[in-house]
Amino acid sequence: MGVSAVFLVGFMASGKSSVGQELARRLGWDFVDLDGRIEAREGQSVPEIFRERGEAGFRLAETNALRDLVTESLPGNCVVALGGGAFVQERNRELLLGWPTVFLEAPASELWQRSLTDGIERPLRGDPQQFARLYAERLPFYREASVTVVTSGKDLASLCAEIESRLQSRGNSEAGGPSEIPSPHFRTGESQ
Ligand code: S3P
């Protein structure tokens, strides 16, 4: 049996972890947080890695964790939340080729407000101007995800329902008809 997975992509505070956990719960799949994987592999928190090795050191650890996840340790069916910069790196997008990716889109101003209240330390958050600039730089890469879902004003349940249906129709159109695939969430080219 093949492995099924979907990867959530988006800027800081776009809800990748909360949407990912809820989507995984609805599907009966595992939830994997890539930043959590990095911290477990490195024995350090994300801010500690940034402090000691800089962004370049963090990106290296991030790619290593992602490569390990997709090539060796993907646990059965799972929803994976990537960190905000992961999908921006070309080498990471290459590792994810063929996997369904979902961009959770919301305006930078809304994400900034959310980032102020969620209590997470984010080394790259900066001030509102830096935040908006980084968002604009990254947007073209996020748009390369297989599916884009606008999150503003939607609750978790409706967002997850929308993601499921978008993945379903995408899977069906790629496979040429619903009868051909039992689940849309599999890597293109792999059997279930
Ligand atoms: C980063 C976002 C963070 C974390 C790291 C770098 C980024 O994840 O991976 O601090 O480059 O945007 P979240 O998107 O979960 O905050």
PDB file of C-alpha atoms and ligand atoms in Angstrom:
ATOM      1  CA  MET A   1       0.000   0.000   0.000  1.00  0.00           C
ATOM      2  CA  GLY A   2       1.328   3.471  -0.842  1.00  0.00           C
ATOM      3  CA  VAL A   3       1.555   6.353   1.567  1.00  0.00           C
ATOM      4  CA  SER A   4      -0.963   9.204   1.465  1.00  0.00           C
ATOM      5  CA  ALA A   5      -0.005  12.690   2.530  1.00  0.00           C
ATOM      6  CA  VAL A   6      -0.886  16.321   2.064  1.00  0.00           C
ATOM      7  CA  PHE A   7       1.460  19.223   2.834  1.00  0.00           C
ATOM      8  CA  LEU A   8       0.222  22.596   4.139  1.00  0.00           C
ATOM      9  CA  VAL A   9       2.078  25.657   2.923  1.00  0.00           C
ATOM     10  CA  GLY A  10       1.791  29.326   3.901  1.00  0.00           C
ATOM     11  CA  PHE A  11       3.227  32.306   5.700  1.00  0.00           C
ATOM     12  CA  MET A  12       3.787  32.600   9.445  1.00  0.00           C
ATOM     13  CA  ALA A  13       0.539  32.487  11.450  1.00  0.00           C
ATOM     14  CA  SER A  14      -1.524  31.310   8.466  1.00  0.00           C
ATOM     15  CA  GLY A  15      -2.939  28.458  10.558  1.00  0.00           C
ATOM     16  CA  LYS A  16      -0.926  25.574   9.091  1.00  0.00           C
ATOM     17  CA  SER A  17      -0.715  23.784  12.435  1.00  0.00           C
ATOM     18  CA  SER A  18      -4.295  24.295  13.583  1.00  0.00           C
ATOM     19  CA  VAL A  19      -5.790  23.518  10.162  1.00  0.00           C
ATOM     20  CA  GLY A  20      -3.393  20.571   9.824  1.00  0.00           C
ATOM     21  CA  GLN A  21      -4.403  19.098  13.159  1.00  0.00           C
ATOM     22  CA  GLU A  22      -8.101  19.458  12.412  1.00  0.00           C
ATOM     23  CA  LEU A  23      -7.765  18.075   8.879  1.00  0.00           C
ATOM     24  CA  ALA A  24      -5.798  15.099  10.190  1.00  0.00           C
ATOM     25  CA  ARG A  25      -8.436  14.475  12.854  1.00  0.00           C
ATOM     26  CA  ARG A  26     -11.239  14.546  10.276  1.00  0.00           C
ATOM     27  CA  LEU A  27      -9.416  12.180   7.934  1.00  0.00           C
ATOM     28  CA  GLY A  28      -8.219   9.878  10.721  1.00  0.00           C
ATOM     29  CA  TRP A  29      -4.649  10.564   9.622  1.00  0.00           C
ATOM     30  CA  ASP A  30      -1.501  11.486  11.568  1.00  0.00           C
ATOM     31  CA  PHE A  31      -0.443  15.114  11.925  1.00  0.00           C
ATOM     32  CA  VAL A  32       3.220  16.001  11.420  1.00  0.00           C
ATOM     33  CA  ASP A  33       4.700  19.429  12.153  1.00  0.00           C
ATOM     34  CA  LEU A  34       7.941  19.917  10.209  1.00  0.00           C
ATOM     35  CA  ASP A  35       9.308  22.434  12.754  1.00  0.00           C
ATOM     36  CA  GLY A  36       8.672  19.809  15.451  1.00  0.00           C
ATOM     37  CA  ARG A  37      10.610  17.264  13.390  1.00  0.00           C
ATOM     38  CA  ILE A  38      13.487  19.709  13.045  1.00  0.00           C
ATOM     39  CA  GLU A  39      13.549  20.366  16.792  1.00  0.00           C
ATOM     40  CA  ALA A  40      13.511  16.633  17.581  1.00  0.00           C
ATOM     41  CA  ARG A  41      16.288  15.873  15.091  1.00  0.00           C
ATOM     42  CA  GLU A  42      18.485  18.752  16.204  1.00  0.00           C
ATOM     43  CA  GLY A  43      17.725  18.631  19.948  1.00  0.00           C
ATOM     44  CA  GLN A  44      17.152  22.409  19.892  1.00  0.00           C
ATOM     45  CA  SER A  45      14.207  24.749  19.481  1.00  0.00           C
ATOM     46  CA  VAL A  46      13.752  26.669  16.209  1.00  0.00           C
ATOM     47  CA  PRO A  47      14.765  30.015  17.851  1.00  0.00           C
ATOM     48  CA  GLU A  48      17.877  28.337  19.330  1.00  0.00           C
ATOM     49  CA  ILE A  49      18.878  27.006  15.916  1.00  0.00           C
ATOM     50  CA  PHE A  50      18.454  30.501  14.422  1.00  0.00           C
ATOM     51  CA  ARG A  51      20.509  32.038  17.241  1.00  0.00           C
ATOM     52  CA  GLU A  52      23.353  29.550  16.980  1.00  0.00           C
ATOM     53  CA  ARG A  53      23.495  28.806  13.254  1.00  0.00           C
ATOM     54  CA  GLY A  54      21.677  31.687  11.608  1.00  0.00           C
ATOM     55  CA  GLU A  55      18.983  31.321   8.954  1.00  0.00           C
ATOM     56  CA  ALA A  56      21.270  29.337   6.626  1.00  0.00           C
ATOM     57  CA  GLY A  57      21.862  26.747   9.377  1.00  0.00           C
ATOM     58  CA  PHE A  58      18.148  26.522  10.042  1.00  0.00           C
ATOM     59  CA  ARG A  59      17.367  26.054   6.318  1.00  0.00           C
ATOM     60  CA  LEU A  60      19.852  23.224   6.140  1.00  0.00           C
ATOM     61  CA  ALA A  61      18.263  21.503   9.139  1.00  0.00           C
ATOM     62  CA  GLU A  62      14.833  22.106   7.581  1.00  0.00           C
ATOM     63  CA  THR A  63      15.758  20.483   4.268  1.00  0.00           C
ATOM     64  CA  ASN A  64      17.372  17.539   6.069  1.00  0.00           C
ATOM     65  CA  ALA A  65      14.229  16.999   8.145  1.00  0.00           C
ATOM     66  CA  LEU A  66      11.980  17.267   5.073  1.00  0.00           C
ATOM     67  CA  ARG A  67      14.139  14.893   3.040  1.00  0.00           C
ATOM     68  CA  ASP A  68      14.146  12.397   5.866  1.00  0.00           C
ATOM     69  CA  LEU A  69      10.362  12.742   6.210  1.00  0.00           C
ATOM     70  CA  VAL A  70       9.477  12.240   2.534  1.00  0.00           C
ATOM     71  CA  THR A  71      12.094   9.637   1.704  1.00  0.00           C
ATOM     72  CA  GLU A  72      12.240   7.545   4.873  1.00  0.00           C
ATOM     73  CA  SER A  73       9.853   8.285   7.665  1.00  0.00           C
ATOM     74  CA  LEU A  74       6.456   9.378   6.348  1.00  0.00           C
ATOM     75  CA  PRO A  75       4.083   7.729   8.844  1.00  0.00           C
ATOM     76  CA  GLY A  76       1.239   6.119   6.900  1.00  0.00           C
ATOM     77  CA  ASN A  77      -1.412   8.667   6.017  1.00  0.00           C
ATOM     78  CA  CYS A  78      -0.547  12.111   7.272  1.00  0.00           C
ATOM     79  CA  VAL A  79      -1.115  15.848   7.062  1.00  0.00           C
ATOM     80  CA  VAL A  80       2.162  17.765   7.257  1.00  0.00           C
ATOM     81  CA  ALA A  81       2.437  21.449   8.287  1.00  0.00           C
ATOM     82  CA  LEU A  82       5.542  23.042   6.778  1.00  0.00           C
ATOM     83  CA  GLY A  83       7.264  26.085   8.304  1.00  0.00           C
ATOM     84  CA  GLY A  84       6.598  29.411   6.567  1.00  0.00           C
ATOM     85  CA  GLY A  85       9.879  29.429   4.647  1.00  0.00           C
ATOM     86  CA  ALA A  86      10.094  25.762   3.697  1.00  0.00           C
ATOM     87  CA  PHE A  87       8.211  25.912   0.388  1.00  0.00           C
ATOM     88  CA  VAL A  88      10.208  28.958  -0.681  1.00  0.00           C
ATOM     89  CA  GLN A  89      13.372  26.879  -1.072  1.00  0.00           C
ATOM     90  CA  GLU A  90      13.610  25.283  -4.494  1.00  0.00           C
ATOM     91  CA  ARG A  91      15.265  22.140  -3.154  1.00  0.00           C
ATOM     92  CA  ASN A  92      12.319  21.631  -0.791  1.00  0.00           C
ATOM     93  CA  ARG A  93       9.753  22.140  -3.559  1.00  0.00           C
ATOM     94  CA  GLU A  94      11.644  19.510  -5.536  1.00  0.00           C
ATOM     95  CA  LEU A  95      11.425  17.083  -2.620  1.00  0.00           C
ATOM     96  CA  LEU A  96       7.662  17.664  -2.626  1.00  0.00           C
ATOM     97  CA  LEU A  97       7.131  17.166  -6.365  1.00  0.00           C
ATOM     98  CA  GLY A  98       4.139  14.943  -6.935  1.00  0.00           C
ATOM     99  CA  TRP A  99       2.707  15.436  -3.436  1.00  0.00           C
ATOM    100  CA  PRO A 100      -0.460  17.509  -2.958  1.00  0.00           C
ATOM    101  CA  THR A 101       0.381  20.890  -1.413  1.00  0.00           C
ATOM    102  CA  VAL A 102      -2.196  23.360  -0.073  1.00  0.00           C
ATOM    103  CA  PHE A 103      -1.465  27.087   0.285  1.00  0.00           C
ATOM    104  CA  LEU A 104      -3.415  28.701   3.136  1.00  0.00           C
ATOM    105  CA  GLU A 105      -3.808  32.275   1.935  1.00  0.00           C
ATOM    106  CA  ALA A 106      -4.645  35.363   3.989  1.00  0.00           C
ATOM    107  CA  PRO A 107      -3.547  39.022   3.774  1.00  0.00           C
ATOM    108  CA  ALA A 108      -0.239  39.934   5.450  1.00  0.00           C
ATOM    109  CA  SER A 109      -1.975  42.469   7.724  1.00  0.00           C
ATOM    110  CA  GLU A 110      -4.267  39.776   9.114  1.00  0.00           C
ATOM    111  CA  LEU A 111      -1.346  37.365   9.614  1.00  0.00           C
ATOM    112  CA  TRP A 112       0.644  40.071  11.400  1.00  0.00           C
ATOM    113  CA  GLN A 113      -2.218  40.626  13.846  1.00  0.00           C
ATOM    114  CA  ARG A 114      -2.501  36.910  14.464  1.00  0.00           C
ATOM    115  CA  SER A 115       1.235  36.555  14.952  1.00  0.00           C
ATOM    116  CA  LEU A 116       1.051  39.094  17.789  1.00  0.00           C
ATOM    117  CA  THR A 117      -1.343  37.017  19.824  1.00  0.00           C
ATOM    118  CA  ASP A 118      -0.490  33.366  19.229  1.00  0.00           C
ATOM    119  CA  GLY A 119       2.493  33.384  21.606  1.00  0.00           C
ATOM    120  CA  ILE A 120       4.938  31.730  19.191  1.00  0.00           C
ATOM    121  CA  GLU A 121       8.493  33.077  19.008  1.00  0.00           C
ATOM    122  CA  ARG A 122       9.302  33.668  15.331  1.00  0.00           C
ATOM    123  CA  PRO A 123      12.875  34.674  14.501  1.00  0.00           C
ATOM    124  CA  LEU A 124      11.906  36.149  11.117  1.00  0.00           C
ATOM    125  CA  ARG A 125       8.802  38.085  12.127  1.00  0.00           C
ATOM    126  CA  GLY A 126      10.480  41.509  12.309  1.00  0.00           C
ATOM    127  CA  ASP A 127       8.293  44.633  12.223  1.00  0.00           C
ATOM    128  CA  PRO A 128       5.078  45.039  10.192  1.00  0.00           C
ATOM    129  CA  GLN A 129       6.967  46.426   7.170  1.00  0.00           C
ATOM    130  CA  GLN A 130       9.531  43.606   7.140  1.00  0.00           C
ATOM    131  CA  PHE A 131       6.735  41.097   7.628  1.00  0.00           C
ATOM    132  CA  ALA A 132       4.774  42.477   4.656  1.00  0.00           C
ATOM    133  CA  ARG A 133       7.905  42.613   2.480  1.00  0.00           C
ATOM    134  CA  LEU A 134       8.818  39.001   3.236  1.00  0.00           C
ATOM    135  CA  TYR A 135       5.226  37.962   2.537  1.00  0.00           C
ATOM    136  CA  ALA A 136       5.305  39.683  -0.877  1.00  0.00           C
ATOM    137  CA  GLU A 137       8.631  38.016  -1.734  1.00  0.00           C
ATOM    138  CA  ARG A 138       7.293  34.602  -0.851  1.00  0.00           C
ATOM    139  CA  LEU A 139       3.840  34.817  -2.383  1.00  0.00           C
ATOM    140  CA  PRO A 140       4.900  33.700  -5.909  1.00  0.00           C
ATOM    141  CA  PHE A 141       6.365  30.520  -4.420  1.00  0.00           C
ATOM    142  CA  TYR A 142       3.315  29.768  -2.287  1.00  0.00           C
ATOM    143  CA  ARG A 143       1.248  30.124  -5.451  1.00  0.00           C
ATOM    144  CA  GLU A 144       3.077  27.103  -6.852  1.00  0.00           C
ATOM    145  CA  ALA A 145       1.171  24.877  -4.400  1.00  0.00           C
ATOM    146  CA  SER A 146      -1.277  22.492  -6.044  1.00  0.00           C
ATOM    147  CA  VAL A 147      -4.279  24.100  -4.322  1.00  0.00           C
ATOM    148  CA  THR A 148      -4.882  27.578  -2.812  1.00  0.00           C
ATOM    149  CA  VAL A 149      -7.493  28.104  -0.114  1.00  0.00           C
ATOM    150  CA  VAL A 150      -8.348  31.567   1.192  1.00  0.00           C
ATOM    151  CA  THR A 151      -8.713  31.314   4.954  1.00  0.00           C
ATOM    152  CA  SER A 152     -10.078  34.744   5.960  1.00  0.00           C
ATOM    153  CA  GLY A 153     -13.381  34.645   7.772  1.00  0.00           C
ATOM    154  CA  LYS A 154     -13.679  30.852   7.663  1.00  0.00           C
ATOM    155  CA  ASP A 155     -13.828  28.543  10.642  1.00  0.00           C
ATOM    156  CA  LEU A 156     -11.691  25.411  10.907  1.00  0.00           C
ATOM    157  CA  ALA A 157     -14.486  23.025   9.944  1.00  0.00           C
ATOM    158  CA  SER A 158     -15.426  24.833   6.734  1.00  0.00           C
ATOM    159  CA  LEU A 159     -11.780  25.319   5.793  1.00  0.00           C
ATOM    160  CA  CYS A 160     -11.078  21.615   6.190  1.00  0.00           C
ATOM    161  CA  ALA A 161     -14.202  20.696   4.213  1.00  0.00           C
ATOM    162  CA  GLU A 162     -13.062  23.052   1.438  1.00  0.00           C
ATOM    163  CA  ILE A 163      -9.548  21.556   1.398  1.00  0.00           C
ATOM    164  CA  GLU A 164     -10.931  18.030   1.246  1.00  0.00           C
ATOM    165  CA  SER A 165     -13.232  18.851  -1.646  1.00  0.00           C
ATOM    166  CA  ARG A 166     -10.528  20.763  -3.557  1.00  0.00           C
ATOM    167  CA  LEU A 167      -8.120  17.851  -3.194  1.00  0.00           C
ATOM    168  CA  GLN A 168     -10.847  15.444  -4.190  1.00  0.00           C
ATOM    169  CA  SER A 169     -11.679  17.283  -7.410  1.00  0.00           C
ATOM    170  CA  ARG A 170      -7.997  17.782  -8.196  1.00  0.00           C
ATOM    171  CA  GLY A 171      -7.323  14.077  -7.689  1.00  0.00           C
ATOM    172  CA  ASN A 172     -10.305  13.147  -9.811  1.00  0.00           C
ATOM    173  CA  SER A 173      -9.380  15.410 -12.720  1.00  0.00           C
ATOM    174  CA  GLU A 174      -5.788  14.144 -12.683  1.00  0.00           C
ATOM    175  CA  ALA A 175      -6.843  10.529 -12.614  1.00  0.00           C
ATOM    176  CA  GLY A 176      -9.534  11.049 -15.208  1.00  0.00           C
ATOM    177  CA  GLY A 177     -12.525  10.093 -13.099  1.00  0.00           C
ATOM    178  CA  PRO A 178     -13.647   9.388  -9.541  1.00  0.00           C
ATOM    179  CA  SER A 179     -13.873   5.656 -10.006  1.00  0.00           C
ATOM    180  CA  GLU A 180     -10.174   5.404 -10.686  1.00  0.00           C
ATOM    181  CA  ILE A 181      -8.887   6.495  -7.294  1.00  0.00           C
ATOM    182  CA  PRO A 182     -10.224   5.543  -3.892  1.00  0.00           C
ATOM    183  CA  SER A 183      -8.528   8.541  -2.233  1.00  0.00           C
ATOM    184  CA  PRO A 184      -7.258  11.782  -3.761  1.00  0.00           C
ATOM    185  CA  HIS A 185      -4.478  12.206  -1.234  1.00  0.00           C
ATOM    186  CA  PHE A 186      -1.758  10.110  -2.741  1.00  0.00           C
ATOM    187  CA  ARG A 187       1.461  10.907  -4.447  1.00  0.00           C
ATOM    188  CA  THR A 188       1.015  11.196  -8.204  1.00  0.00           C
ATOM    189  CA  GLY A 189       2.476   8.126  -9.829  1.00  0.00           C
ATOM    190  CA  GLU A 190       2.375   5.925  -6.721  1.00  0.00           C
ATOM    191  CA  SER A 191      -0.151   3.182  -6.211  1.00  0.00           C
ATOM    192  CA  GLN A 192      -2.282   3.083  -3.078  1.00  0.00           C
TER     193      GLN A 192
HETATM  194  C1  S3P B   1       9.734  30.476   9.392  1.00  0.00           C
HETATM  195  C2  S3P B   1       8.530  30.144   9.955  1.00  0.00           C
HETATM  196  C3  S3P B   1       8.420  29.322  11.179  1.00  0.00           C
HETATM  197  C4  S3P B   1       9.689  28.488  11.393  1.00  0.00           C
HETATM  198  C5  S3P B   1      10.891  29.346  11.308  1.00  0.00           C
HETATM  199  C6  S3P B   1      11.035  30.044   9.956  1.00  0.00           C
HETATM  200  C7  S3P B   1       9.735  31.299   8.163  1.00  0.00           C
HETATM  201  O1  S3P B   1       7.299  28.458  11.068  1.00  0.00           O
HETATM  202  O2  S3P B   1       9.798  27.460  10.434  1.00  0.00           O
HETATM  203  O3  S3P B   1      10.810  30.301  12.340  1.00  0.00           O
HETATM  204  O4  S3P B   1      10.786  31.350   7.484  1.00  0.00           O
HETATM  205  O5  S3P B   1       8.677  31.882   7.836  1.00  0.00           O
HETATM  206  P1  S3P B   1       5.764  28.983  11.106  1.00  0.00           P
HETATM  207  O6  S3P B   1       5.366  29.337   9.709  1.00  0.00           O
HETATM  208  O7  S3P B   1       5.005  27.801  11.621  1.00  0.00           O
HETATM  209  O8  S3P B   1       5.721  30.156  12.023  1.00  0.00           O
END
